[in-house]
Amino acid sequence: MSTQQFPTETWTPANFLERVIAATPGESRLEMCIQCGTCGGSCPSGDDMDNTPRQIFAMIRAGMEEEVLASNTPWYCVSCYYCAIRCPQEVHIPDIMYTLKNMAIAQDRYVDSVAPDWSQTFVDYVENYGRSFEFGLATRHFLRHRPTGLRDTAQMGLGLLTKGRMDLMPQRIEWLSQLQAILNRAKELEAEGA
Amino acid sequence: MQRSARPYLDSLLAIQQDIGWELEEIQDWNCCGATEYISVSRLPAYALNGRNLALAAQQANGVNTVLAGCSACYLNLAKTDRYMQKDGRLNAQVNEALAAGGLHYDPGTVKIRHLLDVIVHKVGLEAVKRKVVRPLTGLRVAPYYGCMVVRPDPENRFGSPEYPTILDELMKALGAEVVDFPVKTHCCGGHMTQISAPVAYELIRRLLYAADQYQADIMVTLCPMCQLNLDAYQDDANKHFRTNYTMPIVYFTQLMGLAFGHDPAELGLGREFVNTAPALAKIGVEVPEEPAAARPRTRRDDPSLPMPQPLLKK
């Protein structure tokens, strides 16, 4: 592990690279990338990405903020951590992908809305019930984005239902107001820090 | 684990006595956010996990291990704990958010471990072997670990992030024949089934192909997401590639339960999409056709426990 650490308390990020590093928890080690391409070669969804992770890191350094945040790359990351353990520079690649997704949502950059909407729908259920809710999640998502795929999904949903593996009503946690108070405060803090 | 992965929970509760455990659910736990919450916003995602950690620490009662069965829950809890230890600013921010709900968490208070890790390393393979009354002799098992349990694994609990063998050893201890499964830590597709299904189908196909090539009778998983993708989406993947794989996918705890002599219905067998009956017939187990009626769940509800009280600021 490196000893280099940005003094995050006092330091104000100036360019895109620095902002990505500052917004990633712990040490991102993004500045250590040597452009070897091990990440893209290890990535199970690399073929389907607009840019491989290696390219994305070069683009971040080049300050190509718009292009990076419009790329499907972070949204096609499946968080499998193959790149992370194989990276010779120990760059925390999945964490950087999360940071890029946060930024793309905040700036509304990503063109194809399916992935961000899926995440947002999931978050809505967590915020309103404290737990995820497959039935509502799938129904909302498919009605909005893949109405033609609804027939096949409905079949699978029916399977889950009859096998006792899905509820028709969401479960609500007991102290939902406590969870919401925590999340609201976290959102305020994040907004202050941004 | 209560819904789509119900067989996982049922089988875990069934075997807990065999391995000398008494499990206690974290009171009023919330969802870990999977890989979705952290995609939308960072600090709330860590606070979400911080709440679970804080509740667990309050409830700890002398035991300080949080056991996670799901890969995403395990990684999210472990990552939150680790980053709070390493990143002072994150720690302060998460705790400021938790304070809004009257909670506090000191990173490092609880140990977050995966079910498989604790069964193999704490209970031990010898203790498991002693409990086997119905060895899985002749059953060819493909051990599937998936991604997020064995990676990044900073504490090296699983031996290897790319080719671990602890699930293999556990299955051997149950008497099963374990196939050498080269894709054992490849990705199951995760949430890609919802975002771009063809991408997920290809990842599912690779796993089914390998298990089929190695003539496995059954694939075992340790994660609800992997089980759902490989089982419920197997048919869709088959349609997409015009293949006809029928690879049953079960949780490792279900096979443990069978080896310990439990009734298949008690272990949630029969709730899969891909029929497990032909594979399990090899070890003389009959799988119920209709899922068994729900078993009343027992949760220790001792009012004397130090329960967290919500202290809400207006």
PDB file of N, CA and C in Angstrom, chain B residues 34-128:
ATOM      1  N   ALA B  34     -27.013  -2.800  -1.847  1.00  0.00           N
ATOM      2  CA  ALA B  34     -26.385  -3.586  -2.928  1.00  0.00           C
ATOM      3  C   ALA B  34     -25.355  -2.729  -3.675  1.00  0.00           C
ATOM      4  N   THR B  35     -25.325  -2.828  -4.976  1.00  0.00           N
ATOM      5  CA  THR B  35     -24.382  -1.980  -5.708  1.00  0.00           C
ATOM      6  C   THR B  35     -25.107  -0.749  -6.237  1.00  0.00           C
ATOM      7  N   GLU B  36     -26.376  -0.586  -5.849  1.00  0.00           N
ATOM      8  CA  GLU B  36     -27.184   0.483  -6.432  1.00  0.00           C
ATOM      9  C   GLU B  36     -27.101   1.798  -5.658  1.00  0.00           C
ATOM     10  N   TYR B  37     -27.239   1.706  -4.324  1.00  0.00           N
ATOM     11  CA  TYR B  37     -27.268   2.950  -3.555  1.00  0.00           C
ATOM     12  C   TYR B  37     -25.961   3.723  -3.738  1.00  0.00           C
ATOM     13  N   ILE B  38     -24.866   2.996  -3.695  1.00  0.00           N
ATOM     14  CA  ILE B  38     -23.557   3.646  -3.805  1.00  0.00           C
ATOM     15  C   ILE B  38     -23.314   4.194  -5.204  1.00  0.00           C
ATOM     16  N   SER B  39     -24.115   3.728  -6.182  1.00  0.00           N
ATOM     17  CA  SER B  39     -24.004   4.289  -7.524  1.00  0.00           C
ATOM     18  C   SER B  39     -24.654   5.659  -7.591  1.00  0.00           C
ATOM     19  N   VAL B  40     -25.619   5.884  -6.717  1.00  0.00           N
ATOM     20  CA  VAL B  40     -26.357   7.137  -6.761  1.00  0.00           C
ATOM     21  C   VAL B  40     -25.685   8.190  -5.880  1.00  0.00           C
ATOM     22  N   SER B  41     -25.389   7.828  -4.640  1.00  0.00           N
ATOM     23  CA  SER B  41     -24.692   8.785  -3.787  1.00  0.00           C
ATOM     24  C   SER B  41     -23.841   8.051  -2.770  1.00  0.00           C
ATOM     25  N   ARG B  42     -22.716   8.657  -2.446  1.00  0.00           N
ATOM     26  CA  ARG B  42     -21.693   7.962  -1.695  1.00  0.00           C
ATOM     27  C   ARG B  42     -21.953   7.954  -0.186  1.00  0.00           C
ATOM     28  N   LEU B  43     -22.030   9.151   0.404  1.00  0.00           N
ATOM     29  CA  LEU B  43     -22.115   9.217   1.861  1.00  0.00           C
ATOM     30  C   LEU B  43     -23.376   8.542   2.412  1.00  0.00           C
ATOM     31  N   PRO B  44     -24.557   8.802   1.822  1.00  0.00           N
ATOM     32  CA  PRO B  44     -25.747   8.090   2.312  1.00  0.00           C
ATOM     33  C   PRO B  44     -25.587   6.563   2.226  1.00  0.00           C
ATOM     34  N   ALA B  45     -24.868   6.080   1.199  1.00  0.00           N
ATOM     35  CA  ALA B  45     -24.673   4.634   1.059  1.00  0.00           C
ATOM     36  C   ALA B  45     -23.848   4.087   2.227  1.00  0.00           C
ATOM     37  N   TYR B  46     -22.825   4.840   2.638  1.00  0.00           N
ATOM     38  CA  TYR B  46     -22.020   4.398   3.781  1.00  0.00           C
ATOM     39  C   TYR B  46     -22.802   4.536   5.088  1.00  0.00           C
ATOM     40  N   ALA B  47     -23.641   5.580   5.171  1.00  0.00           N
ATOM     41  CA  ALA B  47     -24.456   5.765   6.375  1.00  0.00           C
ATOM     42  C   ALA B  47     -25.473   4.637   6.508  1.00  0.00           C
ATOM     43  N   LEU B  48     -25.990   4.187   5.360  1.00  0.00           N
ATOM     44  CA  LEU B  48     -26.953   3.085   5.318  1.00  0.00           C
ATOM     45  C   LEU B  48     -26.347   1.837   5.973  1.00  0.00           C
ATOM     46  N   ASN B  49     -25.103   1.538   5.586  1.00  0.00           N
ATOM     47  CA  ASN B  49     -24.413   0.390   6.179  1.00  0.00           C
ATOM     48  C   ASN B  49     -23.970   0.684   7.600  1.00  0.00           C
ATOM     49  N   GLY B  50     -23.649   1.964   7.847  1.00  0.00           N
ATOM     50  CA  GLY B  50     -23.253   2.379   9.192  1.00  0.00           C
ATOM     51  C   GLY B  50     -24.363   2.074  10.192  1.00  0.00           C
ATOM     52  N   ARG B  51     -25.615   2.266   9.765  1.00  0.00           N
ATOM     53  CA  ARG B  51     -26.738   1.993  10.679  1.00  0.00           C
ATOM     54  C   ARG B  51     -26.764   0.517  11.055  1.00  0.00           C
ATOM     55  N   ASN B  52     -26.586  -0.353  10.081  1.00  0.00           N
ATOM     56  CA  ASN B  52     -26.577  -1.785  10.397  1.00  0.00           C
ATOM     57  C   ASN B  52     -25.440  -2.133  11.352  1.00  0.00           C
ATOM     58  N   LEU B  53     -24.273  -1.540  11.123  1.00  0.00           N
ATOM     59  CA  LEU B  53     -23.121  -1.821  11.985  1.00  0.00           C
ATOM     60  C   LEU B  53     -23.377  -1.314  13.401  1.00  0.00           C
ATOM     61  N   ALA B  54     -23.965  -0.095  13.481  1.00  0.00           N
ATOM     62  CA  ALA B  54     -24.236   0.483  14.796  1.00  0.00           C
ATOM     63  C   ALA B  54     -25.250  -0.371  15.546  1.00  0.00           C
ATOM     64  N   LEU B  55     -26.296  -0.824  14.845  1.00  0.00           N
ATOM     65  CA  LEU B  55     -27.308  -1.673  15.491  1.00  0.00           C
ATOM     66  C   LEU B  55     -26.674  -2.981  15.956  1.00  0.00           C
ATOM     67  N   ALA B  56     -25.809  -3.546  15.111  1.00  0.00           N
ATOM     68  CA  ALA B  56     -25.155  -4.810  15.460  1.00  0.00           C
ATOM     69  C   ALA B  56     -24.275  -4.626  16.687  1.00  0.00           C
ATOM     70  N   ALA B  57     -23.550  -3.512  16.750  1.00  0.00           N
ATOM     71  CA  ALA B  57     -22.648  -3.275  17.878  1.00  0.00           C
ATOM     72  C   ALA B  57     -23.436  -3.122  19.178  1.00  0.00           C
ATOM     73  N   GLN B  58     -24.602  -2.458  19.100  1.00  0.00           N
ATOM     74  CA  GLN B  58     -25.432  -2.287  20.294  1.00  0.00           C
ATOM     75  C   GLN B  58     -25.983  -3.614  20.787  1.00  0.00           C
ATOM     76  N   GLN B  59     -26.305  -4.463  19.822  1.00  0.00           N
ATOM     77  CA  GLN B  59     -26.962  -5.725  20.146  1.00  0.00           C
ATOM     78  C   GLN B  59     -25.942  -6.792  20.513  1.00  0.00           C
ATOM     79  N   ALA B  60     -24.656  -6.502  20.273  1.00  0.00           N
ATOM     80  CA  ALA B  60     -23.604  -7.514  20.247  1.00  0.00           C
ATOM     81  C   ALA B  60     -23.648  -8.498  21.409  1.00  0.00           C
ATOM     82  N   ASN B  61     -23.815  -8.000  22.650  1.00  0.00           N
ATOM     83  CA  ASN B  61     -24.087  -8.938  23.718  1.00  0.00           C
ATOM     84  C   ASN B  61     -22.957  -9.940  23.933  1.00  0.00           C
ATOM     85  N   GLY B  62     -21.724  -9.479  23.808  1.00  0.00           N
ATOM     86  CA  GLY B  62     -20.603 -10.402  24.026  1.00  0.00           C
ATOM     87  C   GLY B  62     -20.106 -11.055  22.744  1.00  0.00           C
ATOM     88  N   VAL B  63     -20.989 -11.198  21.783  1.00  0.00           N
ATOM     89  CA  VAL B  63     -20.573 -11.778  20.503  1.00  0.00           C
ATOM     90  C   VAL B  63     -20.311 -10.605  19.568  1.00  0.00           C
ATOM     91  N   ASN B  64     -19.173 -10.608  18.915  1.00  0.00           N
ATOM     92  CA  ASN B  64     -18.950  -9.441  18.074  1.00  0.00           C
ATOM     93  C   ASN B  64     -18.761  -9.791  16.609  1.00  0.00           C
ATOM     94  N   THR B  65     -19.336 -10.907  16.191  1.00  0.00           N
ATOM     95  CA  THR B  65     -19.226 -11.262  14.793  1.00  0.00           C
ATOM     96  C   THR B  65     -20.567 -11.068  14.090  1.00  0.00           C
ATOM     97  N   VAL B  66     -20.520 -10.318  13.001  1.00  0.00           N
ATOM     98  CA  VAL B  66     -21.698 -10.196  12.161  1.00  0.00           C
ATOM     99  C   VAL B  66     -21.515 -11.152  11.003  1.00  0.00           C
ATOM    100  N   LEU B  67     -22.506 -12.022  10.851  1.00  0.00           N
ATOM    101  CA  LEU B  67     -22.415 -13.051   9.839  1.00  0.00           C
ATOM    102  C   LEU B  67     -23.255 -12.618   8.653  1.00  0.00           C
ATOM    103  N   ALA B  68     -22.647 -12.593   7.475  1.00  0.00           N
ATOM    104  CA  ALA B  68     -23.421 -12.226   6.291  1.00  0.00           C
ATOM    105  C   ALA B  68     -23.473 -13.418   5.354  1.00  0.00           C
ATOM    106  N   GLY B  69     -24.645 -13.680   4.826  1.00  0.00           N
ATOM    107  CA  GLY B  69     -24.787 -14.789   3.894  1.00  0.00           C
ATOM    108  C   GLY B  69     -24.660 -14.319   2.464  1.00  0.00           C
ATOM    109  N   CYS B  70     -25.031 -13.065   2.242  1.00  0.00           N
ATOM    110  CA  CYS B  70     -25.047 -12.530   0.877  1.00  0.00           C
ATOM    111  C   CYS B  70     -23.733 -11.825   0.583  1.00  0.00           C
ATOM    112  N   SER B  71     -23.254 -12.000  -0.637  1.00  0.00           N
ATOM    113  CA  SER B  71     -21.977 -11.397  -1.024  1.00  0.00           C
ATOM    114  C   SER B  71     -22.000  -9.879  -0.940  1.00  0.00           C
ATOM    115  N   ALA B  72     -23.095  -9.277  -1.414  1.00  0.00           N
ATOM    116  CA  ALA B  72     -23.151  -7.817  -1.442  1.00  0.00           C
ATOM    117  C   ALA B  72     -23.231  -7.250  -0.028  1.00  0.00           C
ATOM    118  N   CYS B  73     -24.063  -7.874   0.818  1.00  0.00           N
ATOM    119  CA  CYS B  73     -24.160  -7.417   2.208  1.00  0.00           C
ATOM    120  C   CYS B  73     -22.799  -7.537   2.889  1.00  0.00           C
ATOM    121  N   TYR B  74     -22.156  -8.672   2.678  1.00  0.00           N
ATOM    122  CA  TYR B  74     -20.853  -8.918   3.289  1.00  0.00           C
ATOM    123  C   TYR B  74     -19.859  -7.842   2.875  1.00  0.00           C
ATOM    124  N   LEU B  75     -19.753  -7.628   1.572  1.00  0.00           N
ATOM    125  CA  LEU B  75     -18.764  -6.667   1.083  1.00  0.00           C
ATOM    126  C   LEU B  75     -19.104  -5.247   1.522  1.00  0.00           C
ATOM    127  N   ASN B  76     -20.379  -4.863   1.436  1.00  0.00           N
ATOM    128  CA  ASN B  76     -20.750  -3.497   1.810  1.00  0.00           C
ATOM    129  C   ASN B  76     -20.486  -3.225   3.281  1.00  0.00           C
ATOM    130  N   LEU B  77     -20.833  -4.170   4.146  1.00  0.00           N
ATOM    131  CA  LEU B  77     -20.591  -3.972   5.578  1.00  0.00           C
ATOM    132  C   LEU B  77     -19.096  -3.924   5.860  1.00  0.00           C
ATOM    133  N   ALA B  78     -18.353  -4.869   5.266  1.00  0.00           N
ATOM    134  CA  ALA B  78     -16.916  -4.944   5.517  1.00  0.00           C
ATOM    135  C   ALA B  78     -16.217  -3.696   4.981  1.00  0.00           C
ATOM    136  N   LYS B  79     -16.658  -3.251   3.816  1.00  0.00           N
ATOM    137  CA  LYS B  79     -16.033  -2.087   3.195  1.00  0.00           C
ATOM    138  C   LYS B  79     -16.305  -0.822   4.004  1.00  0.00           C
ATOM    139  N   THR B  80     -17.540  -0.682   4.487  1.00  0.00           N
ATOM    140  CA  THR B  80     -17.881   0.486   5.297  1.00  0.00           C
ATOM    141  C   THR B  80     -17.006   0.512   6.546  1.00  0.00           C
ATOM    142  N   ASP B  81     -16.901  -0.644   7.211  1.00  0.00           N
ATOM    143  CA  ASP B  81     -16.102  -0.731   8.421  1.00  0.00           C
ATOM    144  C   ASP B  81     -14.637  -0.378   8.123  1.00  0.00           C
ATOM    145  N   ARG B  82     -14.107  -0.931   7.024  1.00  0.00           N
ATOM    146  CA  ARG B  82     -12.698  -0.726   6.682  1.00  0.00           C
ATOM    147  C   ARG B  82     -12.422   0.724   6.322  1.00  0.00           C
ATOM    148  N   TYR B  83     -13.285   1.300   5.480  1.00  0.00           N
ATOM    149  CA  TYR B  83     -13.048   2.685   5.068  1.00  0.00           C
ATOM    150  C   TYR B  83     -13.245   3.657   6.224  1.00  0.00           C
ATOM    151  N   MET B  84     -14.167   3.328   7.141  1.00  0.00           N
ATOM    152  CA  MET B  84     -14.330   4.205   8.305  1.00  0.00           C
ATOM    153  C   MET B  84     -13.065   4.170   9.157  1.00  0.00           C
ATOM    154  N   GLN B  85     -12.400   3.010   9.223  1.00  0.00           N
ATOM    155  CA  GLN B  85     -11.145   2.916   9.980  1.00  0.00           C
ATOM    156  C   GLN B  85     -10.032   3.699   9.310  1.00  0.00           C
ATOM    157  N   LYS B  86     -10.003   3.624   7.970  1.00  0.00           N
ATOM    158  CA  LYS B  86      -8.866   4.191   7.252  1.00  0.00           C
ATOM    159  C   LYS B  86      -9.021   5.672   6.937  1.00  0.00           C
ATOM    160  N   ASP B  87     -10.277   6.119   6.772  1.00  0.00           N
ATOM    161  CA  ASP B  87     -10.526   7.465   6.294  1.00  0.00           C
ATOM    162  C   ASP B  87     -11.246   8.248   7.398  1.00  0.00           C
ATOM    163  N   GLY B  88     -10.474   9.042   8.121  1.00  0.00           N
ATOM    164  CA  GLY B  88     -10.997   9.763   9.276  1.00  0.00           C
ATOM    165  C   GLY B  88     -12.168  10.670   8.929  1.00  0.00           C
ATOM    166  N   ARG B  89     -12.105  11.268   7.738  1.00  0.00           N
ATOM    167  CA  ARG B  89     -13.153  12.200   7.342  1.00  0.00           C
ATOM    168  C   ARG B  89     -14.460  11.450   7.109  1.00  0.00           C
ATOM    169  N   LEU B  90     -14.346  10.292   6.449  1.00  0.00           N
ATOM    170  CA  LEU B  90     -15.546   9.481   6.196  1.00  0.00           C
ATOM    171  C   LEU B  90     -16.153   9.030   7.521  1.00  0.00           C
ATOM    172  N   ASN B  91     -15.289   8.602   8.434  1.00  0.00           N
ATOM    173  CA  ASN B  91     -15.739   8.150   9.748  1.00  0.00           C
ATOM    174  C   ASN B  91     -16.524   9.250  10.459  1.00  0.00           C
ATOM    175  N   ALA B  92     -15.963  10.464  10.438  1.00  0.00           N
ATOM    176  CA  ALA B  92     -16.625  11.581  11.104  1.00  0.00           C
ATOM    177  C   ALA B  92     -17.968  11.885  10.443  1.00  0.00           C
ATOM    178  N   GLN B  93     -17.992  11.851   9.120  1.00  0.00           N
ATOM    179  CA  GLN B  93     -19.233  12.177   8.407  1.00  0.00           C
ATOM    180  C   GLN B  93     -20.310  11.118   8.635  1.00  0.00           C
ATOM    181  N   VAL B  94     -19.900   9.843   8.568  1.00  0.00           N
ATOM    182  CA  VAL B  94     -20.884   8.779   8.774  1.00  0.00           C
ATOM    183  C   VAL B  94     -21.455   8.879  10.184  1.00  0.00           C
ATOM    184  N   ASN B  95     -20.581   9.141  11.156  1.00  0.00           N
ATOM    185  CA  ASN B  95     -21.066   9.229  12.526  1.00  0.00           C
ATOM    186  C   ASN B  95     -21.929  10.462  12.767  1.00  0.00           C
ATOM    187  N   GLU B  96     -21.640  11.530  12.029  1.00  0.00           N
ATOM    188  CA  GLU B  96     -22.506  12.709  12.148  1.00  0.00           C
ATOM    189  C   GLU B  96     -23.903  12.385  11.611  1.00  0.00           C
ATOM    190  N   ALA B  97     -23.930  11.632  10.521  1.00  0.00           N
ATOM    191  CA  ALA B  97     -25.228  11.223   9.955  1.00  0.00           C
ATOM    192  C   ALA B  97     -25.944  10.273  10.915  1.00  0.00           C
ATOM    193  N   LEU B  98     -25.190   9.321  11.476  1.00  0.00           N
ATOM    194  CA  LEU B  98     -25.800   8.361  12.409  1.00  0.00           C
ATOM    195  C   LEU B  98     -26.371   9.066  13.638  1.00  0.00           C
ATOM    196  N   ALA B  99     -25.683  10.133  14.055  1.00  0.00           N
ATOM    197  CA  ALA B  99     -26.124  10.873  15.235  1.00  0.00           C
ATOM    198  C   ALA B  99     -27.525  11.440  15.029  1.00  0.00           C
ATOM    199  N   ALA B 100     -27.875  11.737  13.790  1.00  0.00           N
ATOM    200  CA  ALA B 100     -29.221  12.244  13.500  1.00  0.00           C
ATOM    201  C   ALA B 100     -30.275  11.207  13.847  1.00  0.00           C
ATOM    202  N   GLY B 101     -29.865   9.938  13.926  1.00  0.00           N
ATOM    203  CA  GLY B 101     -30.796   8.881  14.321  1.00  0.00           C
ATOM    204  C   GLY B 101     -30.460   8.348  15.711  1.00  0.00           C
ATOM    205  N   GLY B 102     -29.632   9.083  16.444  1.00  0.00           N
ATOM    206  CA  GLY B 102     -29.292   8.669  17.801  1.00  0.00           C
ATOM    207  C   GLY B 102     -28.362   7.475  17.864  1.00  0.00           C
ATOM    208  N   LEU B 103     -27.599   7.239  16.796  1.00  0.00           N
ATOM    209  CA  LEU B 103     -26.698   6.092  16.781  1.00  0.00           C
ATOM    210  C   LEU B 103     -25.242   6.546  16.663  1.00  0.00           C
ATOM    211  N   HIS B 104     -24.341   5.611  17.004  1.00  0.00           N
ATOM    212  CA  HIS B 104     -22.914   5.876  16.853  1.00  0.00           C
ATOM    213  C   HIS B 104     -22.233   4.551  16.570  1.00  0.00           C
ATOM    214  N   TYR B 105     -21.198   4.587  15.730  1.00  0.00           N
ATOM    215  CA  TYR B 105     -20.454   3.352  15.504  1.00  0.00           C
ATOM    216  C   TYR B 105     -18.953   3.615  15.455  1.00  0.00           C
ATOM    217  N   ASP B 106     -18.206   2.908  16.289  1.00  0.00           N
ATOM    218  CA  ASP B 106     -16.749   2.973  16.235  1.00  0.00           C
ATOM    219  C   ASP B 106     -16.265   1.862  15.323  1.00  0.00           C
ATOM    220  N   PRO B 107     -15.632   2.226  14.207  1.00  0.00           N
ATOM    221  CA  PRO B 107     -15.200   1.179  13.269  1.00  0.00           C
ATOM    222  C   PRO B 107     -14.289   0.163  13.953  1.00  0.00           C
ATOM    223  N   GLY B 108     -14.484  -1.088  13.603  1.00  0.00           N
ATOM    224  CA  GLY B 108     -13.676  -2.151  14.189  1.00  0.00           C
ATOM    225  C   GLY B 108     -14.367  -2.836  15.356  1.00  0.00           C
ATOM    226  N   THR B 109     -15.518  -2.290  15.797  1.00  0.00           N
ATOM    227  CA  THR B 109     -16.209  -2.875  16.953  1.00  0.00           C
ATOM    228  C   THR B 109     -16.714  -4.279  16.644  1.00  0.00           C
ATOM    229  N   VAL B 110     -17.298  -4.450  15.457  1.00  0.00           N
ATOM    230  CA  VAL B 110     -17.762  -5.796  15.108  1.00  0.00           C
ATOM    231  C   VAL B 110     -16.926  -6.339  13.954  1.00  0.00           C
ATOM    232  N   LYS B 111     -16.824  -7.665  13.917  1.00  0.00           N
ATOM    233  CA  LYS B 111     -16.117  -8.332  12.827  1.00  0.00           C
ATOM    234  C   LYS B 111     -17.161  -8.799  11.825  1.00  0.00           C
ATOM    235  N   ILE B 112     -16.945  -8.469  10.562  1.00  0.00           N
ATOM    236  CA  ILE B 112     -17.896  -8.883   9.545  1.00  0.00           C
ATOM    237  C   ILE B 112     -17.306 -10.062   8.790  1.00  0.00           C
ATOM    238  N   ARG B 113     -18.020 -11.177   8.833  1.00  0.00           N
ATOM    239  CA  ARG B 113     -17.483 -12.365   8.172  1.00  0.00           C
ATOM    240  C   ARG B 113     -18.558 -13.055   7.346  1.00  0.00           C
ATOM    241  N   HIS B 114     -18.129 -13.749   6.332  1.00  0.00           N
ATOM    242  CA  HIS B 114     -19.080 -14.483   5.518  1.00  0.00           C
ATOM    243  C   HIS B 114     -19.327 -15.862   6.134  1.00  0.00           C
ATOM    244  N   LEU B 115     -20.552 -16.308   5.957  1.00  0.00           N
ATOM    245  CA  LEU B 115     -20.995 -17.597   6.472  1.00  0.00           C
ATOM    246  C   LEU B 115     -20.026 -18.743   6.159  1.00  0.00           C
ATOM    247  N   LEU B 116     -19.606 -18.831   4.892  1.00  0.00           N
ATOM    248  CA  LEU B 116     -18.730 -19.933   4.473  1.00  0.00           C
ATOM    249  C   LEU B 116     -17.402 -19.904   5.235  1.00  0.00           C
ATOM    250  N   ASP B 117     -16.842 -18.700   5.365  1.00  0.00           N
ATOM    251  CA  ASP B 117     -15.577 -18.500   6.062  1.00  0.00           C
ATOM    252  C   ASP B 117     -15.673 -19.024   7.503  1.00  0.00           C
ATOM    253  N   VAL B 118     -16.768 -18.665   8.192  1.00  0.00           N
ATOM    254  CA  VAL B 118     -16.898 -19.064   9.590  1.00  0.00           C
ATOM    255  C   VAL B 118     -17.149 -20.569   9.716  1.00  0.00           C
ATOM    256  N   ILE B 119     -17.940 -21.117   8.792  1.00  0.00           N
ATOM    257  CA  ILE B 119     -18.206 -22.560   8.873  1.00  0.00           C
ATOM    258  C   ILE B 119     -16.907 -23.350   8.673  1.00  0.00           C
ATOM    259  N   VAL B 120     -16.115 -22.952   7.683  1.00  0.00           N
ATOM    260  CA  VAL B 120     -14.899 -23.715   7.408  1.00  0.00           C
ATOM    261  C   VAL B 120     -13.809 -23.436   8.436  1.00  0.00           C
ATOM    262  N   HIS B 121     -13.631 -22.151   8.801  1.00  0.00           N
ATOM    263  CA  HIS B 121     -12.492 -21.809   9.654  1.00  0.00           C
ATOM    264  C   HIS B 121     -12.776 -21.841  11.151  1.00  0.00           C
ATOM    265  N   LYS B 122     -14.036 -21.648  11.536  1.00  0.00           N
ATOM    266  CA  LYS B 122     -14.306 -21.628  12.969  1.00  0.00           C
ATOM    267  C   LYS B 122     -14.944 -22.938  13.430  1.00  0.00           C
ATOM    268  N   VAL B 123     -15.975 -23.350  12.703  1.00  0.00           N
ATOM    269  CA  VAL B 123     -16.594 -24.627  13.051  1.00  0.00           C
ATOM    270  C   VAL B 123     -15.620 -25.753  12.705  1.00  0.00           C
ATOM    271  N   GLY B 124     -15.054 -25.671  11.512  1.00  0.00           N
ATOM    272  CA  GLY B 124     -14.032 -26.638  11.106  1.00  0.00           C
ATOM    273  C   GLY B 124     -14.585 -27.806  10.321  1.00  0.00           C
ATOM    274  N   LEU B 125     -13.752 -28.299   9.395  1.00  0.00           N
ATOM    275  CA  LEU B 125     -14.194 -29.382   8.523  1.00  0.00           C
ATOM    276  C   LEU B 125     -14.374 -30.695   9.294  1.00  0.00           C
ATOM    277  N   GLU B 126     -13.561 -30.884  10.334  1.00  0.00           N
ATOM    278  CA  GLU B 126     -13.673 -32.121  11.112  1.00  0.00           C
ATOM    279  C   GLU B 126     -15.032 -32.202  11.809  1.00  0.00           C
ATOM    280  N   ALA B 127     -15.439 -31.066  12.399  1.00  0.00           N
ATOM    281  CA  ALA B 127     -16.734 -31.014  13.077  1.00  0.00           C
ATOM    282  C   ALA B 127     -17.863 -31.226  12.076  1.00  0.00           C
ATOM    283  N   VAL B 128     -17.700 -30.706  10.878  1.00  0.00           N
ATOM    284  CA  VAL B 128     -18.711 -30.891   9.839  1.00  0.00           C
ATOM    285  C   VAL B 128     -18.797 -32.372   9.479  1.00  0.00           C
TER     286      VAL B 128
END
